[in-house]
Amino acid sequence: MRTSQSVIFFDRQKLVDLHNTVEKFGGLEPIDGENFTPMPESEVEAVEVGLGLRLPDPYRKFLLTFGACSPKEIVVYDPVLRLPSEISTSGKGNLAIFYGDESDVDDAYSIQRRIQVFSGRVPANLIPIADNGGGSQILLGISGEEAGKVYFWDLNNEPFDEEDYMEDYGMARPPEAMFENVYLIAQSFGDFLERLEVIDG
């Protein structure tokens, strides 16, 4: 059984590990201003209430530590399964922005807003957590077999919406159709951060 002191030490160690991982790919910088705006616990909980579940702890810690942010360097991720050549000739993917809290200036980087925007466009058990700089999304699994895993969602091959699918195929769109443009890139959020690397030159 952990004492309160050991829990505090454990939490601090996880925070140190998170910062060390981030520094491996050159660090992060805030979207707005000079200082990071960590997502308040109340806002994280509001997201969780809306989803009806608790976010995976590594990602939760990231939101509470950094909020909306972007890599200081130009980075790519080396996915567990290479991306198709029509998406990336190298098999690697780009990362531009991590979403965070709502902003008084612009809600484009709000995870709450992104979840709303992509509702019905991405699989129901995945949520957008980052952008590749071109509108394609980095998704986090929140339930089912995909829980905790990280995926790439290709904007350029977005599946038909319900109405168009019915019109073209004469049947309701099956859940698996939503995964036609989704690719596994990491086994966990921590694994995703470890797969980020700076582009040389």
mmCIF file of N, CA and C in Angstrom, residues 85-191:
data_model
loop_
_atom_site.group_PDB
_atom_site.id
_atom_site.type_symbol
_atom_site.label_atom_id
_atom_site.label_comp_id
_atom_site.label_asym_id
_atom_site.label_seq_id
_atom_site.Cartn_x
_atom_site.Cartn_y
_atom_site.Cartn_z
ATOM 1 N N SER A 85 2.336 4.567 -48.849
ATOM 2 C CA SER A 85 3.160 5.452 -49.677
ATOM 3 C C SER A 85 2.374 6.620 -50.254
ATOM 4 N N GLU A 86 1.061 6.440 -50.454
ATOM 5 C CA GLU A 86 0.267 7.556 -50.981
ATOM 6 C C GLU A 86 0.062 8.654 -49.941
ATOM 7 N N ILE A 87 0.328 8.338 -48.682
ATOM 8 C CA ILE A 87 0.238 9.334 -47.610
ATOM 9 C C ILE A 87 1.614 9.910 -47.305
ATOM 10 N N SER A 88 2.621 9.045 -47.257
ATOM 11 C CA SER A 88 3.983 9.474 -46.917
ATOM 12 C C SER A 88 4.990 8.585 -47.626
ATOM 13 N N THR A 89 5.866 9.186 -48.412
ATOM 14 C CA THR A 89 6.870 8.401 -49.135
ATOM 15 C C THR A 89 7.872 7.750 -48.182
ATOM 16 N N SER A 90 8.067 8.359 -47.015
ATOM 17 C CA SER A 90 9.004 7.809 -46.030
ATOM 18 C C SER A 90 8.337 6.836 -45.072
ATOM 19 N N GLY A 91 7.004 6.834 -45.072
ATOM 20 C CA GLY A 91 6.274 6.005 -44.123
ATOM 21 C C GLY A 91 6.082 6.674 -42.783
ATOM 22 N N LYS A 92 6.701 7.846 -42.603
ATOM 23 C CA LYS A 92 6.587 8.591 -41.354
ATOM 24 C C LYS A 92 5.521 9.674 -41.478
ATOM 25 N N GLY A 93 5.121 10.241 -40.336
ATOM 26 C CA GLY A 93 4.070 11.247 -40.347
ATOM 27 C C GLY A 93 4.481 12.532 -39.657
ATOM 28 N N ASN A 94 3.788 13.609 -39.975
ATOM 29 C CA ASN A 94 4.084 14.924 -39.408
ATOM 30 C C ASN A 94 3.239 15.218 -38.174
ATOM 31 N N LEU A 95 3.760 16.074 -37.328
ATOM 32 C CA LEU A 95 3.029 16.569 -36.159
ATOM 33 C C LEU A 95 3.228 18.067 -36.071
ATOM 34 N N ALA A 96 2.138 18.817 -35.947
ATOM 35 C CA ALA A 96 2.242 20.273 -35.861
ATOM 36 C C ALA A 96 1.785 20.813 -34.513
ATOM 37 N N ILE A 97 0.612 20.358 -34.027
ATOM 38 C CA ILE A 97 -0.001 20.971 -32.843
ATOM 39 C C ILE A 97 -0.683 19.920 -31.981
ATOM 40 N N PHE A 98 -0.491 20.041 -30.675
ATOM 41 C CA PHE A 98 -1.285 19.287 -29.709
ATOM 42 C C PHE A 98 -2.418 20.194 -29.227
ATOM 43 N N TYR A 99 -3.636 19.672 -29.167
ATOM 44 C CA TYR A 99 -4.766 20.457 -28.682
ATOM 45 C C TYR A 99 -4.739 20.564 -27.162
ATOM 46 N N GLY A 100 -5.455 21.581 -26.653
ATOM 47 C CA GLY A 100 -5.519 21.782 -25.211
ATOM 48 C C GLY A 100 -6.817 22.426 -24.800
ATOM 49 N N ASP A 101 -6.725 23.459 -23.948
ATOM 50 C CA ASP A 101 -7.897 24.120 -23.401
ATOM 51 C C ASP A 101 -8.460 25.122 -24.394
ATOM 52 N N GLU A 102 -9.698 25.538 -24.148
ATOM 53 C CA GLU A 102 -10.304 26.581 -24.956
ATOM 54 C C GLU A 102 -9.569 27.898 -24.733
ATOM 55 N N SER A 103 -9.457 28.699 -25.771
ATOM 56 C CA SER A 103 -8.753 29.972 -25.694
ATOM 57 C C SER A 103 -9.725 31.114 -25.923
ATOM 58 N N ASP A 104 -9.497 32.217 -25.226
ATOM 59 C CA ASP A 104 -10.333 33.398 -25.432
ATOM 60 C C ASP A 104 -10.101 33.993 -26.817
ATOM 61 N N VAL A 105 -8.929 33.712 -27.376
ATOM 62 C CA VAL A 105 -8.570 34.285 -28.672
ATOM 63 C C VAL A 105 -9.072 33.416 -29.822
ATOM 64 N N ASP A 106 -8.864 32.135 -29.716
ATOM 65 C CA ASP A 106 -9.183 31.232 -30.823
ATOM 66 C C ASP A 106 -9.379 29.832 -30.260
ATOM 67 N N ASP A 107 -10.503 29.206 -30.587
ATOM 68 C CA ASP A 107 -10.756 27.859 -30.063
ATOM 69 C C ASP A 107 -10.281 26.771 -31.026
ATOM 70 N N ALA A 108 -9.486 27.162 -32.025
ATOM 71 C CA ALA A 108 -8.999 26.187 -33.007
ATOM 72 C C ALA A 108 -8.149 25.103 -32.360
ATOM 73 N N TYR A 109 -7.541 25.420 -31.217
ATOM 74 C CA TYR A 109 -6.664 24.459 -30.551
ATOM 75 C C TYR A 109 -7.337 23.791 -29.359
ATOM 76 N N SER A 110 -8.634 23.993 -29.210
ATOM 77 C CA SER A 110 -9.384 23.416 -28.098
ATOM 78 C C SER A 110 -9.735 21.962 -28.378
ATOM 79 N N ILE A 111 -9.367 21.072 -27.459
ATOM 80 C CA ILE A 111 -9.717 19.668 -27.653
ATOM 81 C C ILE A 111 -11.223 19.480 -27.609
ATOM 82 N N GLN A 112 -11.913 20.294 -26.771
ATOM 83 C CA GLN A 112 -13.376 20.204 -26.729
ATOM 84 C C GLN A 112 -13.970 20.522 -28.102
ATOM 85 N N ARG A 113 -13.467 21.585 -28.707
ATOM 86 C CA ARG A 113 -13.960 22.005 -30.020
ATOM 87 C C ARG A 113 -13.621 20.971 -31.095
ATOM 88 N N ARG A 114 -12.419 20.423 -31.051
ATOM 89 C CA ARG A 114 -12.004 19.428 -32.045
ATOM 90 C C ARG A 114 -12.854 18.161 -31.954
ATOM 91 N N ILE A 115 -13.185 17.753 -30.733
ATOM 92 C CA ILE A 115 -14.044 16.577 -30.564
ATOM 93 C C ILE A 115 -15.399 16.828 -31.212
ATOM 94 N N GLN A 116 -15.933 18.044 -31.047
ATOM 95 C CA GLN A 116 -17.220 18.397 -31.655
ATOM 96 C C GLN A 116 -17.125 18.393 -33.181
ATOM 97 N N VAL A 117 -16.081 19.025 -33.695
ATOM 98 C CA VAL A 117 -15.913 19.156 -35.148
ATOM 99 C C VAL A 117 -15.805 17.794 -35.832
ATOM 100 N N PHE A 118 -15.105 16.856 -35.197
ATOM 101 C CA PHE A 118 -14.862 15.564 -35.840
ATOM 102 C C PHE A 118 -15.818 14.467 -35.391
ATOM 103 N N SER A 119 -16.800 14.826 -34.593
ATOM 104 C CA SER A 119 -17.817 13.852 -34.204
ATOM 105 C C SER A 119 -18.572 13.376 -35.442
ATOM 106 N N GLY A 120 -18.651 12.069 -35.643
ATOM 107 C CA GLY A 120 -19.308 11.521 -36.826
ATOM 108 C C GLY A 120 -18.389 11.398 -38.024
ATOM 109 N N ARG A 121 -17.182 11.973 -37.908
ATOM 110 C CA ARG A 121 -16.216 11.900 -39.008
ATOM 111 C C ARG A 121 -15.084 10.922 -38.696
ATOM 112 N N VAL A 122 -14.808 10.761 -37.414
ATOM 113 C CA VAL A 122 -13.811 9.777 -36.983
ATOM 114 C C VAL A 122 -14.539 8.682 -36.203
ATOM 115 N N PRO A 123 -13.944 7.500 -36.050
ATOM 116 C CA PRO A 123 -14.603 6.443 -35.278
ATOM 117 C C PRO A 123 -15.033 6.937 -33.898
ATOM 118 N N ALA A 124 -16.167 6.442 -33.425
ATOM 119 C CA ALA A 124 -16.767 6.939 -32.185
ATOM 120 C C ALA A 124 -15.896 6.718 -30.958
ATOM 121 N N ASN A 125 -15.001 5.737 -31.004
ATOM 122 C CA ASN A 125 -14.157 5.467 -29.839
ATOM 123 C C ASN A 125 -12.752 6.057 -29.964
ATOM 124 N N LEU A 126 -12.587 7.013 -30.881
ATOM 125 C CA LEU A 126 -11.332 7.737 -31.044
ATOM 126 C C LEU A 126 -11.603 9.232 -30.959
ATOM 127 N N ILE A 127 -10.676 9.984 -30.360
ATOM 128 C CA ILE A 127 -10.824 11.439 -30.293
ATOM 129 C C ILE A 127 -9.573 12.113 -30.859
ATOM 130 N N PRO A 128 -9.735 13.289 -31.489
ATOM 131 C CA PRO A 128 -8.576 14.017 -32.012
ATOM 132 C C PRO A 128 -7.793 14.676 -30.886
ATOM 133 N N ILE A 129 -6.471 14.508 -30.906
ATOM 134 C CA ILE A 129 -5.627 15.129 -29.881
ATOM 135 C C ILE A 129 -4.546 16.023 -30.485
ATOM 136 N N ALA A 130 -4.345 15.931 -31.804
ATOM 137 C CA ALA A 130 -3.301 16.725 -32.444
ATOM 138 C C ALA A 130 -3.568 16.813 -33.941
ATOM 139 N N ASP A 131 -2.865 17.743 -34.586
ATOM 140 C CA ASP A 131 -3.020 17.998 -36.017
ATOM 141 C C ASP A 131 -1.660 17.831 -36.692
ATOM 142 N N ASN A 132 -1.678 17.386 -37.939
ATOM 143 C CA ASN A 132 -0.414 17.189 -38.655
ATOM 144 C C ASN A 132 0.016 18.427 -39.435
ATOM 145 N N GLY A 133 -0.755 19.501 -39.344
ATOM 146 C CA GLY A 133 -0.428 20.723 -40.062
ATOM 147 C C GLY A 133 -1.162 20.859 -41.374
ATOM 148 N N GLY A 134 -1.855 19.801 -41.793
ATOM 149 C CA GLY A 134 -2.601 19.841 -43.042
ATOM 150 C C GLY A 134 -4.046 19.426 -42.885
ATOM 151 N N GLY A 135 -4.518 19.345 -41.659
ATOM 152 C CA GLY A 135 -5.914 18.984 -41.409
ATOM 153 C C GLY A 135 -6.140 17.536 -41.033
ATOM 154 N N SER A 136 -5.177 16.670 -41.346
ATOM 155 C CA SER A 136 -5.280 15.282 -40.892
ATOM 156 C C SER A 136 -5.024 15.247 -39.388
ATOM 157 N N GLN A 137 -5.604 14.250 -38.720
ATOM 158 C CA GLN A 137 -5.606 14.240 -37.259
ATOM 159 C C GLN A 137 -4.806 13.085 -36.657
ATOM 160 N N ILE A 138 -4.300 13.351 -35.458
ATOM 161 C CA ILE A 138 -3.754 12.301 -34.607
ATOM 162 C C ILE A 138 -4.862 11.972 -33.614
ATOM 163 N N LEU A 139 -5.253 10.705 -33.533
ATOM 164 C CA LEU A 139 -6.381 10.287 -32.703
ATOM 165 C C LEU A 139 -5.919 9.394 -31.557
ATOM 166 N N LEU A 140 -6.649 9.479 -30.449
ATOM 167 C CA LEU A 140 -6.377 8.635 -29.288
ATOM 168 C C LEU A 140 -7.567 7.732 -29.030
ATOM 169 N N GLY A 141 -7.320 6.434 -28.892
ATOM 170 C CA GLY A 141 -8.390 5.497 -28.578
ATOM 171 C C GLY A 141 -8.833 5.647 -27.136
ATOM 172 N N ILE A 142 -10.141 5.670 -26.909
ATOM 173 C CA ILE A 142 -10.650 5.867 -25.549
ATOM 174 C C ILE A 142 -11.477 4.688 -25.053
ATOM 175 N N SER A 143 -11.774 3.733 -25.924
ATOM 176 C CA SER A 143 -12.534 2.557 -25.495
ATOM 177 C C SER A 143 -12.342 1.427 -26.503
ATOM 178 N N GLY A 144 -12.800 0.226 -26.120
ATOM 179 C CA GLY A 144 -12.694 -0.922 -27.011
ATOM 180 C C GLY A 144 -11.264 -1.379 -27.207
ATOM 181 N N GLU A 145 -11.028 -2.115 -28.270
ATOM 182 C CA GLU A 145 -9.689 -2.633 -28.563
ATOM 183 C C GLU A 145 -8.695 -1.509 -28.854
ATOM 184 N N GLU A 146 -9.207 -0.357 -29.225
ATOM 185 C CA GLU A 146 -8.337 0.773 -29.574
ATOM 186 C C GLU A 146 -7.939 1.616 -28.360
ATOM 187 N N ALA A 147 -8.483 1.334 -27.189
ATOM 188 C CA ALA A 147 -8.251 2.156 -25.995
ATOM 189 C C ALA A 147 -6.762 2.351 -25.718
ATOM 190 N N GLY A 148 -6.364 3.610 -25.561
ATOM 191 C CA GLY A 148 -4.988 3.954 -25.228
ATOM 192 C C GLY A 148 -4.050 4.051 -26.409
ATOM 193 N N LYS A 149 -4.425 3.479 -27.557
ATOM 194 C CA LYS A 149 -3.561 3.488 -28.735
ATOM 195 C C LYS A 149 -3.723 4.800 -29.511
ATOM 196 N N VAL A 150 -2.745 5.094 -30.351
ATOM 197 C CA VAL A 150 -2.738 6.347 -31.113
ATOM 198 C C VAL A 150 -2.795 6.028 -32.605
ATOM 199 N N TYR A 151 -3.592 6.818 -33.320
ATOM 200 C CA TYR A 151 -3.857 6.557 -34.737
ATOM 201 C C TYR A 151 -3.709 7.827 -35.574
ATOM 202 N N PHE A 152 -3.463 7.630 -36.867
ATOM 203 C CA PHE A 152 -3.466 8.722 -37.837
ATOM 204 C C PHE A 152 -4.752 8.644 -38.639
ATOM 205 N N TRP A 153 -5.414 9.783 -38.798
ATOM 206 C CA TRP A 153 -6.652 9.883 -39.573
ATOM 207 C C TRP A 153 -6.366 10.746 -40.793
ATOM 208 N N ASP A 154 -6.516 10.169 -41.976
ATOM 209 C CA ASP A 154 -6.169 10.829 -43.234
ATOM 210 C C ASP A 154 -7.342 11.641 -43.774
ATOM 211 N N LEU A 155 -7.213 12.957 -43.724
ATOM 212 C CA LEU A 155 -8.269 13.853 -44.200
ATOM 213 C C LEU A 155 -8.563 13.644 -45.680
ATOM 214 N N ASN A 156 -7.539 13.361 -46.468
ATOM 215 C CA ASN A 156 -7.704 13.260 -47.921
ATOM 216 C C ASN A 156 -8.476 12.022 -48.362
ATOM 217 N N ASN A 157 -8.676 11.082 -47.449
ATOM 218 C CA ASN A 157 -9.445 9.877 -47.777
ATOM 219 C C ASN A 157 -10.583 9.671 -46.785
ATOM 220 N N GLU A 158 -11.198 10.772 -46.390
ATOM 221 C CA GLU A 158 -12.291 10.704 -45.418
ATOM 222 C C GLU A 158 -13.462 9.885 -45.975
ATOM 223 N N PRO A 159 -14.012 8.965 -45.186
ATOM 224 C CA PRO A 159 -15.135 8.142 -45.654
ATOM 225 C C PRO A 159 -16.378 8.982 -45.951
ATOM 226 N N PHE A 160 -17.285 8.415 -46.754
ATOM 227 C CA PHE A 160 -18.567 9.065 -47.009
ATOM 228 C C PHE A 160 -19.304 9.291 -45.696
ATOM 229 N N ASP A 161 -20.076 10.374 -45.638
ATOM 230 C CA ASP A 161 -20.944 10.549 -44.474
ATOM 231 C C ASP A 161 -22.135 9.598 -44.613
ATOM 232 N N GLU A 162 -22.965 9.556 -43.582
ATOM 233 C CA GLU A 162 -24.089 8.602 -43.554
ATOM 234 C C GLU A 162 -24.980 8.730 -44.790
ATOM 235 N N GLU A 163 -25.313 9.963 -45.148
ATOM 236 C CA GLU A 163 -26.236 10.197 -46.267
ATOM 237 C C GLU A 163 -25.637 9.747 -47.592
ATOM 238 N N ASP A 164 -24.374 10.130 -47.839
ATOM 239 C CA ASP A 164 -23.728 9.757 -49.098
ATOM 240 C C ASP A 164 -23.499 8.247 -49.188
ATOM 241 N N TYR A 165 -23.180 7.628 -48.045
ATOM 242 C CA TYR A 165 -22.962 6.180 -48.036
ATOM 243 C C TYR A 165 -24.253 5.457 -48.405
ATOM 244 N N MET A 166 -25.360 5.904 -47.839
ATOM 245 C CA MET A 166 -26.660 5.304 -48.135
ATOM 246 C C MET A 166 -27.010 5.483 -49.610
ATOM 247 N N GLU A 167 -26.715 6.664 -50.131
ATOM 248 C CA GLU A 167 -27.032 6.959 -51.530
ATOM 249 C C GLU A 167 -26.198 6.095 -52.480
ATOM 250 N N ASP A 168 -24.917 5.894 -52.157
ATOM 251 C CA ASP A 168 -24.026 5.141 -53.040
ATOM 252 C C ASP A 168 -24.158 3.626 -52.897
ATOM 253 N N TYR A 169 -24.375 3.172 -51.650
ATOM 254 C CA TYR A 169 -24.361 1.729 -51.396
ATOM 255 C C TYR A 169 -25.724 1.149 -51.044
ATOM 256 N N GLY A 170 -26.712 2.005 -50.845
ATOM 257 C CA GLY A 170 -28.053 1.531 -50.543
ATOM 258 C C GLY A 170 -28.183 0.859 -49.194
ATOM 259 N N MET A 171 -27.290 1.203 -48.269
ATOM 260 C CA MET A 171 -27.333 0.622 -46.927
ATOM 261 C C MET A 171 -26.692 1.591 -45.937
ATOM 262 N N ALA A 172 -26.983 1.375 -44.654
ATOM 263 C CA ALA A 172 -26.401 2.225 -43.621
ATOM 264 C C ALA A 172 -24.889 2.014 -43.566
ATOM 265 N N ARG A 173 -24.178 3.059 -43.260
ATOM 266 C CA ARG A 173 -22.723 2.974 -43.179
ATOM 267 C C ARG A 173 -22.305 2.106 -41.985
ATOM 268 N N PRO A 174 -21.563 1.020 -42.209
ATOM 269 C CA PRO A 174 -21.138 0.157 -41.095
ATOM 270 C C PRO A 174 -20.011 0.821 -40.306
ATOM 271 N N PRO A 175 -19.873 0.498 -39.022
ATOM 272 C CA PRO A 175 -18.822 1.105 -38.186
ATOM 273 C C PRO A 175 -17.419 0.934 -38.758
ATOM 274 N N GLU A 176 -17.159 -0.231 -39.376
ATOM 275 C CA GLU A 176 -15.812 -0.485 -39.887
ATOM 276 C C GLU A 176 -15.430 0.455 -41.035
ATOM 277 N N ALA A 177 -16.432 1.038 -41.709
ATOM 278 C CA ALA A 177 -16.135 1.978 -42.792
ATOM 279 C C ALA A 177 -15.405 3.207 -42.268
ATOM 280 N N MET A 178 -15.617 3.519 -40.992
ATOM 281 C CA MET A 178 -14.984 4.689 -40.388
ATOM 282 C C MET A 178 -13.482 4.490 -40.183
ATOM 283 N N PHE A 179 -13.014 3.259 -40.305
ATOM 284 C CA PHE A 179 -11.592 2.975 -40.108
ATOM 285 C C PHE A 179 -10.825 2.873 -41.422
ATOM 286 N N GLU A 180 -11.485 3.139 -42.547
ATOM 287 C CA GLU A 180 -10.834 2.984 -43.848
ATOM 288 C C GLU A 180 -9.654 3.936 -44.031
ATOM 289 N N ASN A 181 -9.679 5.073 -43.358
ATOM 290 C CA ASN A 181 -8.597 6.059 -43.477
ATOM 291 C C ASN A 181 -7.857 6.248 -42.154
ATOM 292 N N VAL A 182 -7.911 5.226 -41.283
ATOM 293 C CA VAL A 182 -7.302 5.294 -39.951
ATOM 294 C C VAL A 182 -6.169 4.273 -39.857
ATOM 295 N N TYR A 183 -5.018 4.717 -39.335
ATOM 296 C CA TYR A 183 -3.832 3.864 -39.290
ATOM 297 C C TYR A 183 -3.204 3.891 -37.899
ATOM 298 N N LEU A 184 -2.888 2.727 -37.366
ATOM 299 C CA LEU A 184 -2.228 2.633 -36.065
ATOM 300 C C LEU A 184 -0.812 3.194 -36.164
ATOM 301 N N ILE A 185 -0.464 4.100 -35.241
ATOM 302 C CA ILE A 185 0.893 4.664 -35.267
ATOM 303 C C ILE A 185 1.656 4.453 -33.958
ATOM 304 N N ALA A 186 0.941 4.174 -32.850
ATOM 305 C CA ALA A 186 1.628 3.937 -31.575
ATOM 306 C C ALA A 186 0.739 3.121 -30.651
ATOM 307 N N GLN A 187 1.364 2.347 -29.782
ATOM 308 C CA GLN A 187 0.614 1.473 -28.879
ATOM 309 C C GLN A 187 0.076 2.217 -27.659
ATOM 310 N N SER A 188 0.577 3.426 -27.417
ATOM 311 C CA SER A 188 0.114 4.247 -26.301
ATOM 312 C C SER A 188 0.531 5.685 -26.556
ATOM 313 N N PHE A 189 0.019 6.614 -25.744
ATOM 314 C CA PHE A 189 0.414 8.011 -25.916
ATOM 315 C C PHE A 189 1.894 8.182 -25.599
ATOM 316 N N GLY A 190 2.364 7.514 -24.549
ATOM 317 C CA GLY A 190 3.784 7.578 -24.225
ATOM 318 C C GLY A 190 4.640 7.033 -25.350
ATOM 319 N N ASP A 191 4.199 5.956 -25.965
ATOM 320 C CA ASP A 191 4.896 5.367 -27.107
ATOM 321 C C ASP A 191 4.926 6.352 -28.268
#
